[in-house]
Short mmCIF file of C-alpha atoms in Angstrom, two decimals:
data_model
loop_
_atom_site.label_atom_id
_atom_site.label_comp_id
_atom_site.label_asym_id
_atom_site.label_seq_id
_atom_site.Cartn_x
_atom_site.Cartn_y
_atom_site.Cartn_z
CA MET A 27 91.57 147.48 70.76
CA SER A 28 94.55 145.76 69.14
CA GLU A 29 96.91 146.22 72.10
CA ALA A 30 94.14 144.93 74.36
CA VAL A 31 94.19 141.65 72.39
CA ILE A 32 97.96 141.32 72.99
CA GLN A 33 97.50 142.16 76.69
CA ASN A 34 94.73 139.56 77.01
CA VAL A 35 96.87 136.90 75.30
CA GLN A 36 99.84 137.66 77.57
CA GLU A 37 97.70 137.49 80.73
CA ARG A 38 96.09 134.20 79.71
CA MET A 39 99.46 132.64 78.83
CA GLU A 40 100.89 133.77 82.18
CA LYS A 41 97.92 132.11 83.93
CA ALA A 42 98.64 128.90 82.01
CA LEU A 43 102.26 129.05 83.21
CA GLN A 44 101.17 129.70 86.81
CA ASN A 45 98.85 126.71 86.60
CA LEU A 46 101.72 124.55 85.31
CA ARG A 47 103.93 125.68 88.20
CA ARG A 48 101.16 124.73 90.66
CA GLU A 49 100.72 121.33 88.98
CA PHE A 50 104.47 120.69 89.08
CA ALA A 51 104.61 121.67 92.77
CA SER A 52 102.07 118.96 93.57
CA VAL A 53 104.13 116.25 91.80
CA ARG A 54 106.09 114.39 94.43
CA ALA A 55 109.83 114.37 93.79
CA GLY A 56 111.20 112.46 96.78
CA ARG A 57 111.33 115.54 99.00
CA ALA A 58 108.49 116.55 101.25
CA THR A 59 106.82 119.84 100.35
CA PRO A 60 103.49 121.06 101.73
CA ALA A 61 102.43 121.77 98.10
CA MET A 62 102.24 117.98 97.56
CA LEU A 63 98.96 118.00 99.49
CA ASP A 64 97.36 120.92 97.60
CA LYS A 65 95.05 118.61 95.65
CA VAL A 66 94.02 116.46 98.64
CA MET A 67 90.47 117.45 99.54
CA VAL A 68 88.93 116.83 102.98
CA GLU A 69 85.24 116.65 103.91
CA TYR A 70 84.75 119.59 106.32
CA TYR A 71 81.22 120.34 107.54
CA GLY A 72 79.74 119.11 104.27
CA ALA A 73 82.16 120.94 101.98
CA GLN A 74 85.32 119.75 100.23
CA MET A 75 88.34 121.76 101.34
CA PRO A 76 92.09 121.45 100.72
CA VAL A 77 94.09 119.97 103.61
CA ASN A 78 96.00 123.23 104.11
CA GLN A 79 92.69 124.96 104.97
CA VAL A 80 91.78 122.60 107.82
CA GLY A 81 95.20 122.50 109.45
CA SER A 82 98.81 123.56 109.13
CA VAL A 83 101.15 121.51 106.96
CA THR A 84 104.86 121.65 107.81
CA SER A 85 107.97 119.83 106.67
CA PRO A 86 110.22 119.34 109.72
CA GLU A 87 112.54 117.01 107.79
CA PRO A 88 113.31 116.58 104.06
CA ARG A 89 111.25 113.38 103.86
CA GLN A 90 108.46 114.11 106.31
CA LEU A 91 105.28 116.19 106.46
CA VAL A 92 103.34 116.92 109.62
CA ILE A 93 99.70 117.99 109.48
CA SER A 94 98.32 119.67 112.60
CA PRO A 95 94.54 120.03 112.18
CA TRP A 96 92.89 123.02 113.79
CA GLU A 97 90.20 120.69 115.10
CA LYS A 98 91.22 117.30 116.49
CA SER A 99 87.96 115.84 115.16
CA MET A 100 89.37 116.30 111.65
CA LEU A 101 92.23 113.79 112.12
CA GLY A 102 90.23 110.84 110.77
CA GLU A 103 88.88 112.78 107.78
CA ILE A 104 92.35 114.05 106.81
CA GLU A 105 93.78 110.54 107.17
CA LYS A 106 91.04 109.10 104.90
CA ALA A 107 91.54 111.83 102.29
CA ILE A 108 95.29 111.16 102.11
CA GLN A 109 94.75 107.42 101.77
CA LYS A 110 92.22 108.00 98.95
CA SER A 111 94.58 110.37 97.11
CA ASP A 112 96.92 109.05 94.42
CA LEU A 113 100.02 110.12 96.36
CA GLY A 114 100.75 106.61 97.61
CA LEU A 115 101.43 107.79 101.17
CA ASN A 116 100.49 106.08 104.43
CA PRO A 117 99.53 108.58 107.13
CA SER A 118 100.27 107.79 110.79
CA ASN A 119 97.93 109.42 113.27
CA ASP A 120 99.22 109.85 116.83
CA GLY A 121 96.05 111.47 118.17
CA SER A 122 97.18 115.07 117.77
CA VAL A 123 99.00 115.26 114.41
CA ILE A 124 99.30 113.22 111.23
CA ARG A 125 102.78 112.33 110.05
CA LEU A 126 103.57 111.44 106.46
CA VAL A 127 106.91 109.83 105.75
CA ILE A 128 107.85 110.29 102.10
CA PRO A 129 109.54 107.10 100.89
CA ALA A 130 112.48 107.28 98.53
CA LEU A 131 111.34 106.98 94.93
CA THR A 132 111.98 103.77 93.04
CA GLU A 133 113.38 104.02 89.50
CA GLU A 134 110.04 102.80 88.14
CA ARG A 135 108.13 105.48 90.08
CA ARG A 136 110.58 108.14 88.86
CA GLN A 137 109.85 107.14 85.25
CA GLU A 138 106.09 107.34 85.92
CA LEU A 139 106.55 110.81 87.41
CA VAL A 140 108.63 111.93 84.41
CA LYS A 141 105.79 110.79 82.11
CA GLN A 142 103.26 112.61 84.28
CA VAL A 143 105.35 115.80 84.26
CA ARG A 144 105.80 115.64 80.47
CA LYS A 145 102.05 115.20 80.04
CA LEU A 146 101.37 118.26 82.22
CA ALA A 147 103.89 120.27 80.17
CA GLU A 148 102.27 119.17 76.90
CA GLU A 149 98.84 120.19 78.24
CA ALA A 150 100.28 123.62 79.07
CA ARG A 151 101.75 123.92 75.54
CA VAL A 152 98.37 123.02 74.00
CA SER A 153 96.67 125.58 76.23
CA ILE A 154 99.15 128.26 75.15
CA ARG A 155 98.64 127.39 71.47
CA ASN A 156 94.87 127.61 71.94
CA ILE A 157 95.29 131.06 73.49
CA ARG A 158 97.42 132.08 70.46
CA ARG A 159 94.71 130.81 68.10
CA ASP A 160 92.02 132.76 69.98
CA GLY A 161 94.11 135.95 69.79
CA ASN A 162 94.78 135.50 66.07
CA ASP A 163 91.09 134.80 65.40
CA GLU A 164 90.16 137.99 67.23
CA LEU A 165 92.63 139.98 65.10
CA LYS A 166 91.34 138.40 61.85
CA LYS A 167 87.80 139.30 62.85
CA ALA A 168 88.85 142.89 63.61
CA GLU A 169 90.61 143.08 60.22
CA LYS A 170 87.55 141.70 58.42
CA ASN A 171 85.33 144.25 60.17
CA GLY A 172 87.69 147.04 59.08
CA GLU A 173 88.74 147.93 62.64
CA ILE A 174 92.44 147.38 61.84
CA THR A 175 94.47 147.24 58.63
CA GLU A 176 95.97 144.07 57.17
CA ASP A 177 99.49 145.28 58.03
CA GLU A 178 98.46 146.03 61.60
CA ALA A 179 96.90 142.56 61.91
CA ARG A 180 100.12 140.93 60.59
CA ARG A 181 102.26 142.96 63.01
CA LEU A 182 100.06 142.00 65.97
CA MET A 183 99.96 138.33 64.95
CA ASP A 184 103.78 138.38 64.86
CA LYS A 185 103.74 139.89 68.34
CA ILE A 186 101.37 137.15 69.54
CA GLN A 187 103.72 134.55 68.04
CA GLN A 188 106.65 136.09 69.96
CA VAL A 189 104.69 135.91 73.22
CA THR A 190 103.73 132.31 72.39
CA ASP A 191 107.34 131.31 71.67
CA LYS A 192 108.48 132.91 74.93
CA SER A 193 105.75 131.12 76.92
CA ILE A 194 106.53 127.73 75.35
CA ALA A 195 110.22 128.27 76.11
CA GLN A 196 109.23 128.86 79.76
CA VAL A 197 107.21 125.62 79.75
CA ASP A 198 110.25 123.77 78.38
CA SER A 199 112.48 125.33 81.04
CA LEU A 200 110.05 124.42 83.84
CA LEU A 201 109.80 120.88 82.44
CA GLU A 202 113.57 120.50 82.31
CA ASP A 203 113.93 121.67 85.94
CA LYS A 204 111.16 119.37 87.16
CA GLU A 205 112.56 116.36 85.28
CA LYS A 206 115.94 116.96 86.95
CA ASP A 207 114.17 117.25 90.29
CA VAL A 208 112.28 113.97 89.77
CA THR A 209 115.20 111.93 88.43
CA GLN A 210 117.67 113.18 91.04
CA VAL A 211 118.53 110.38 93.50
#
């Protein structure tokens, strides 16, 4: 039972880190990456779908994305979805593909992105701490019910703290890399 708690905590913290990586990938850093459009949802036969599921997204140049919809009728919908998104991009539709030119970031926009990235990192840290708390609560409950000894509970809580420290260090490392990426001219 006790090792299962540790395993559960580790898995949940890894999921929090994966989520942070996905969030960071969608933050625009001056270079065009298809992941920037992951959160842009398009109306497709009555359902909301990500852009990358209604067409292919490629990056032929460092500052350009090209979206080739699988159905030409989707061009208008994709264009509208991009304009409604908070990416600040202006799509150009040539009748067969949509081109997105990624403008160079202004210093002001870079600072906004740094704030956004720090906020995402802090949310990940809070999530990791909540997972630690849940794991510790589970161990305390097991100790109270006599399933594990007090020493065993202490040892496992220390182990959970080690996993937490490691995960938070990874968040800090990811944050540092993304800040460099965003502030790089």
